[in-house]
Short mmCIF file of C-alpha atoms in Angstrom, two decimals:
data_model
loop_
_atom_site.label_atom_id
_atom_site.label_comp_id
_atom_site.label_asym_id
_atom_site.label_seq_id
_atom_site.Cartn_x
_atom_site.Cartn_y
_atom_site.Cartn_z
CA UNK P 1 89.05 1.70 54.45
CA UNK P 2 88.41 3.61 56.38
CA UNK P 3 85.66 6.51 57.36
CA UNK P 4 85.82 8.70 54.22
CA UNK P 5 85.80 6.02 52.03
CA UNK P 6 83.17 4.21 53.43
CA UNK P 7 81.13 7.33 53.15
CA UNK P 8 81.79 7.59 50.18
CA UNK P 9 80.85 3.96 48.74
CA UNK P 10 77.41 4.32 50.88
CA UNK P 11 77.18 7.86 49.19
CA UNK P 12 77.83 6.28 45.30
CA UNK P 13 74.67 3.43 45.96
CA UNK P 14 72.93 6.22 47.59
CA UNK P 15 72.77 7.56 44.16
CA UNK P 16 72.90 4.17 42.07
CA UNK P 17 69.84 3.00 43.81
CA UNK P 18 68.65 6.61 43.52
CA UNK P 19 69.29 6.87 39.65
CA UNK P 20 67.49 3.69 39.92
CA UNK P 21 64.24 4.98 41.46
CA UNK P 22 64.39 7.72 39.02
CA UNK P 23 64.98 5.40 35.85
CA UNK P 24 61.97 2.86 37.29
CA UNK P 25 60.07 6.00 38.35
CA UNK P 26 60.04 7.58 34.23
CA UNK P 27 59.43 3.82 32.97
CA UNK P 28 56.08 3.97 34.69
CA UNK P 29 55.29 7.15 34.05
CA UNK P 30 55.91 6.94 30.55
CA UNK P 31 54.27 3.35 30.44
CA UNK P 32 51.83 4.90 31.91
CA UNK P 33 51.20 7.78 30.02
CA UNK P 34 51.15 5.42 26.81
CA UNK P 35 48.55 3.49 28.42
CA UNK P 36 46.45 6.50 28.66
CA UNK P 37 46.90 7.75 25.43
CA UNK P 38 45.96 4.68 23.70
CA UNK P 39 43.14 4.28 26.33
CA UNK P 40 41.83 7.46 25.03
CA UNK P 41 42.15 6.60 21.34
CA UNK P 42 40.32 3.46 22.08
CA UNK P 43 37.73 5.09 23.78
CA UNK P 44 37.46 8.47 21.63
CA UNK P 45 36.81 5.79 18.76
CA UNK P 46 34.64 3.89 20.46
CA UNK P 47 32.29 6.77 20.95
CA UNK P 48 32.93 7.81 17.77
CA UNK P 49 31.53 4.80 16.37
CA UNK P 50 28.06 4.90 18.76
CA UNK P 51 27.56 8.25 17.29
CA UNK P 52 28.10 7.80 13.51
CA UNK P 53 25.88 4.50 14.12
CA UNK P 54 23.82 6.44 16.14
CA UNK P 55 23.47 8.76 13.52
CA UNK P 56 23.20 6.33 10.93
CA UNK P 57 20.11 5.01 12.64
CA UNK P 58 17.87 9.04 13.23
CA UNK P 59 18.96 9.62 9.39
CA UNK P 60 17.41 6.42 8.67
CA UNK P 61 14.71 7.26 11.12
CA UNK P 62 14.02 10.77 9.20
CA UNK P 63 13.92 9.12 5.39
CA UNK P 64 11.66 6.88 6.22
CA UNK P 65 9.15 8.94 8.18
CA UNK P 66 10.20 11.48 5.20
CA UNK P 67 8.91 8.52 2.97
CA UNK P 68 5.68 7.40 5.61
CA UNK P 69 4.55 11.04 5.48
CA UNK P 70 5.23 11.54 1.64
CA UNK P 71 2.58 8.74 1.07
CA UNK P 72 -0.22 9.79 3.22
CA UNK P 73 -0.40 13.12 1.06
CA UNK P 74 -0.36 11.33 -1.87
CA UNK P 75 -2.56 8.48 -0.62
CA UNK P 76 -4.78 12.22 1.42
CA UNK P 77 -4.82 13.51 -2.66
CA UNK P 78 -5.30 10.34 -3.72
CA UNK P 79 -8.26 10.04 -1.87
CA UNK P 80 -9.61 13.70 -2.23
CA UNK P 81 -9.38 12.87 -5.83
CA UNK P 82 -11.54 9.87 -5.75
CA UNK P 83 -13.88 11.51 -3.40
CA UNK P 84 -14.53 14.21 -5.98
CA UNK P 85 -14.79 11.44 -8.99
CA UNK P 86 -17.13 9.75 -6.93
CA UNK P 87 -19.30 12.16 -6.61
CA UNK P 88 -19.08 12.77 -10.02
CA UNK P 89 -20.28 9.74 -11.09
CA UNK P 90 -23.17 10.29 -8.08
CA UNK P 91 -24.66 13.65 -9.51
CA UNK P 92 -24.65 10.88 -13.17
CA UNK P 93 -26.43 8.79 -11.31
CA UNK P 94 -28.46 11.13 -9.79
CA UNK P 95 -29.47 12.32 -13.08
CA UNK P 96 -30.47 9.47 -14.44
CA UNK P 97 -32.57 8.23 -10.90
CA UNK P 98 -34.55 11.81 -11.74
CA UNK P 99 -35.25 10.76 -14.89
CA UNK P 100 -36.60 7.80 -13.44
CA UNK P 101 -38.66 8.58 -11.42
CA UNK P 102 -41.68 10.40 -14.72
CA UNK P 103 -41.04 6.97 -15.62
CA UNK P 104 -44.37 5.82 -13.59
CA UNK P 105 -45.99 9.31 -14.59
CA UNK P 106 -45.99 8.14 -18.38
CA UNK P 107 -48.95 5.13 -18.12
CA UNK P 108 -48.43 3.61 -21.51
CA UNK P 109 -44.43 3.56 -21.35
CA UNK P 110 -45.09 2.66 -17.75
CA UNK P 111 -47.26 -0.84 -18.25
CA UNK P 112 -45.67 -2.21 -20.21
CA UNK P 113 -42.32 -1.82 -18.54
CA UNK P 114 -44.01 -3.21 -15.74
CA UNK P 115 -45.54 -6.22 -17.28
CA UNK P 116 -42.11 -6.78 -18.59
CA UNK P 117 -40.08 -6.67 -15.07
CA UNK P 118 -43.25 -8.73 -13.57
CA UNK P 119 -42.07 -11.67 -17.04
CA UNK P 120 -39.18 -11.65 -16.50
CA UNK P 121 -38.68 -12.62 -12.36
CA UNK P 122 -41.07 -14.95 -13.16
CA UNK P 123 -38.73 -16.56 -15.55
CA UNK P 124 -35.94 -15.67 -13.23
CA UNK P 125 -37.87 -17.53 -9.87
CA UNK P 126 -39.37 -20.46 -12.23
CA UNK P 127 -41.49 -21.68 -9.39
CA UNK P 128 -45.06 -22.68 -9.13
CA UNK P 129 -45.94 -20.23 -6.55
CA UNK P 130 -44.93 -16.26 -6.39
CA UNK P 131 -45.57 -13.40 -4.29
CA UNK P 132 -45.41 -9.77 -5.74
CA UNK P 133 -44.41 -6.73 -4.05
CA UNK P 134 -45.22 -3.76 -5.65
CA UNK P 135 -45.71 0.61 -4.79
CA UNK P 136 -49.43 0.64 -3.24
CA UNK P 137 -50.19 2.99 -6.21
CA UNK P 138 -49.36 0.54 -8.83
CA UNK P 139 -51.66 -1.77 -7.42
CA UNK P 140 -54.59 -1.20 -9.60
CA UNK P 141 -51.85 -1.42 -12.47
CA UNK P 142 -49.91 -4.63 -11.36
CA UNK P 143 -53.48 -6.75 -11.18
CA UNK P 144 -54.68 -5.48 -14.32
CA UNK P 145 -51.61 -7.16 -16.45
CA UNK P 146 -50.92 -9.98 -13.71
CA UNK P 147 -52.98 -12.24 -16.51
CA UNK P 148 -50.95 -11.84 -19.21
CA UNK P 149 -47.27 -11.83 -17.13
CA UNK P 150 -48.61 -15.16 -16.71
CA UNK P 151 -50.25 -16.34 -19.89
CA UNK P 152 -46.62 -15.35 -21.04
CA UNK P 153 -44.61 -17.23 -18.83
CA UNK P 154 -47.41 -20.09 -19.27
CA UNK P 155 -46.61 -20.34 -23.71
CA UNK P 156 -43.35 -19.90 -22.95
CA UNK P 157 -42.36 -22.52 -20.68
CA UNK P 158 -45.52 -24.92 -20.40
CA UNK P 159 -45.92 -24.81 -16.59
CA UNK P 160 -48.18 -22.77 -14.76
CA UNK P 161 -47.99 -21.00 -11.86
CA UNK P 162 -50.00 -19.12 -9.54
CA UNK P 163 -49.10 -15.63 -8.97
CA UNK P 164 -50.76 -13.45 -6.08
CA UNK P 165 -49.90 -9.43 -5.09
CA UNK P 166 -49.07 -8.82 -1.72
CA UNK P 167 -52.06 -5.87 -0.65
CA UNK P 168 -50.58 -5.69 3.53
CA UNK P 169 -46.38 -5.60 1.87
CA UNK P 170 -45.64 -2.51 -0.09
CA UNK P 171 -42.84 -0.89 -2.28
CA UNK P 172 -41.68 3.37 -0.99
CA UNK P 173 -43.88 4.96 -3.03
CA UNK P 174 -42.81 7.32 -5.69
CA UNK P 175 -40.39 10.56 -5.31
CA UNK P 176 -41.87 13.55 -4.57
CA UNK P 177 -40.08 16.95 -4.39
CA UNK P 178 -41.02 17.78 -0.98
CA UNK P 179 -40.92 14.50 1.30
CA UNK P 180 -37.19 13.01 2.01
CA UNK P 181 -38.12 9.07 3.21
CA UNK P 182 -37.30 5.78 1.44
CA UNK P 183 -38.93 5.95 -2.87
CA UNK P 184 -38.94 3.79 -5.23
CA UNK P 185 -39.24 4.71 -9.09
CA UNK P 186 -41.54 1.39 -10.02
CA UNK P 187 -40.89 -2.56 -10.44
CA UNK P 188 -42.12 -4.85 -8.26
CA UNK P 189 -40.15 -7.16 -6.23
CA UNK P 190 -41.11 -11.04 -6.72
CA UNK P 191 -40.70 -13.79 -4.12
CA UNK P 192 -40.55 -17.50 -3.63
CA UNK P 193 -40.52 -20.22 -1.61
CA UNK P 194 -41.75 -17.84 1.54
CA UNK P 195 -39.60 -15.32 0.88
CA UNK P 196 -36.79 -17.67 0.95
CA UNK P 197 -35.90 -16.90 -2.69
CA UNK P 198 -36.12 -13.02 -4.10
CA UNK P 199 -36.53 -11.35 -7.82
CA UNK P 200 -35.45 -7.82 -6.38
CA UNK P 201 -36.59 -6.40 -10.21
CA UNK P 202 -37.42 -2.71 -9.20
CA UNK P 203 -36.91 0.08 -11.61
CA UNK P 204 -33.73 1.23 -8.64
CA UNK P 205 -32.16 -2.19 -8.63
CA UNK P 206 -31.99 -2.09 -12.58
CA UNK P 207 -30.39 1.08 -12.52
CA UNK P 208 -28.33 0.21 -9.57
CA UNK P 209 -26.97 -2.95 -11.74
CA UNK P 210 -26.71 -0.62 -14.84
CA UNK P 211 -24.33 1.74 -12.82
CA UNK P 212 -22.20 -1.09 -11.16
CA UNK P 213 -21.66 -2.37 -15.01
CA UNK P 214 -21.58 1.26 -16.22
CA UNK P 215 -18.81 2.95 -13.69
CA UNK P 216 -15.70 2.32 -15.72
CA UNK P 217 -17.15 3.29 -18.09
CA UNK P 218 -18.78 7.12 -17.19
CA UNK P 219 -15.52 7.15 -15.41
CA UNK P 220 -13.51 6.79 -18.76
CA UNK P 221 -15.69 9.65 -20.65
CA UNK P 222 -15.16 11.81 -17.67
CA UNK P 223 -11.86 11.91 -16.85
CA UNK P 224 -9.82 9.49 -19.88
CA UNK P 225 -8.26 6.16 -19.32
CA UNK P 226 -6.31 5.64 -16.30
CA UNK P 227 -2.83 5.38 -17.01
CA UNK P 228 -2.30 2.31 -14.88
CA UNK P 229 -5.03 0.34 -16.03
CA UNK P 230 -3.79 -2.52 -18.19
CA UNK P 231 -6.68 -4.56 -18.85
CA UNK P 232 -10.45 -3.21 -19.83
CA UNK P 233 -13.54 -4.71 -20.44
#
């Protein structure tokens, strides 16, 4: 084989190796491009999924916050309505207190009432020794009717009772236009067993009991029945 043939054969081998290298490079490049495209798609889908989940989470938070805000506004509105209603009911009770304040001015009527309150207190306590606290301005009246109250209690129960008027402690004075301190419209507080058992039988206390019992009725009269209320007293 001469030099020309050897050169041709070497050239052929070189071209073959070069072609193999180019084909391999093209194959690697194609595979790399495919892997890149695949990885890019995977990353894109993952990020897209994250964005969607994050959006959904934020959307839910917004919806929850909207509901909370609506609930807060509803509660504020409801409390405002209830406050106005309570103020109206308080006005009703205030008017009742004003009328209660003048009861003691009618001496004959107040004497009968005070007698009934003391006697009722004796029945409630049902003890052998009772102390009565009244307003300072009612001490003389209480002393005057005390014997009759005890007599009524004894005749009904067959028991004796030792009743005394406390002349050191008094209930607040009756209401006056310019007086801003604590007041009492009348009545008494009875106690026994050294003050361990008490019967609060003042006109103010009785009005408060009536107020508590009649509040639902007063509200119904003022505003009508509540739609959500299923049961009535």
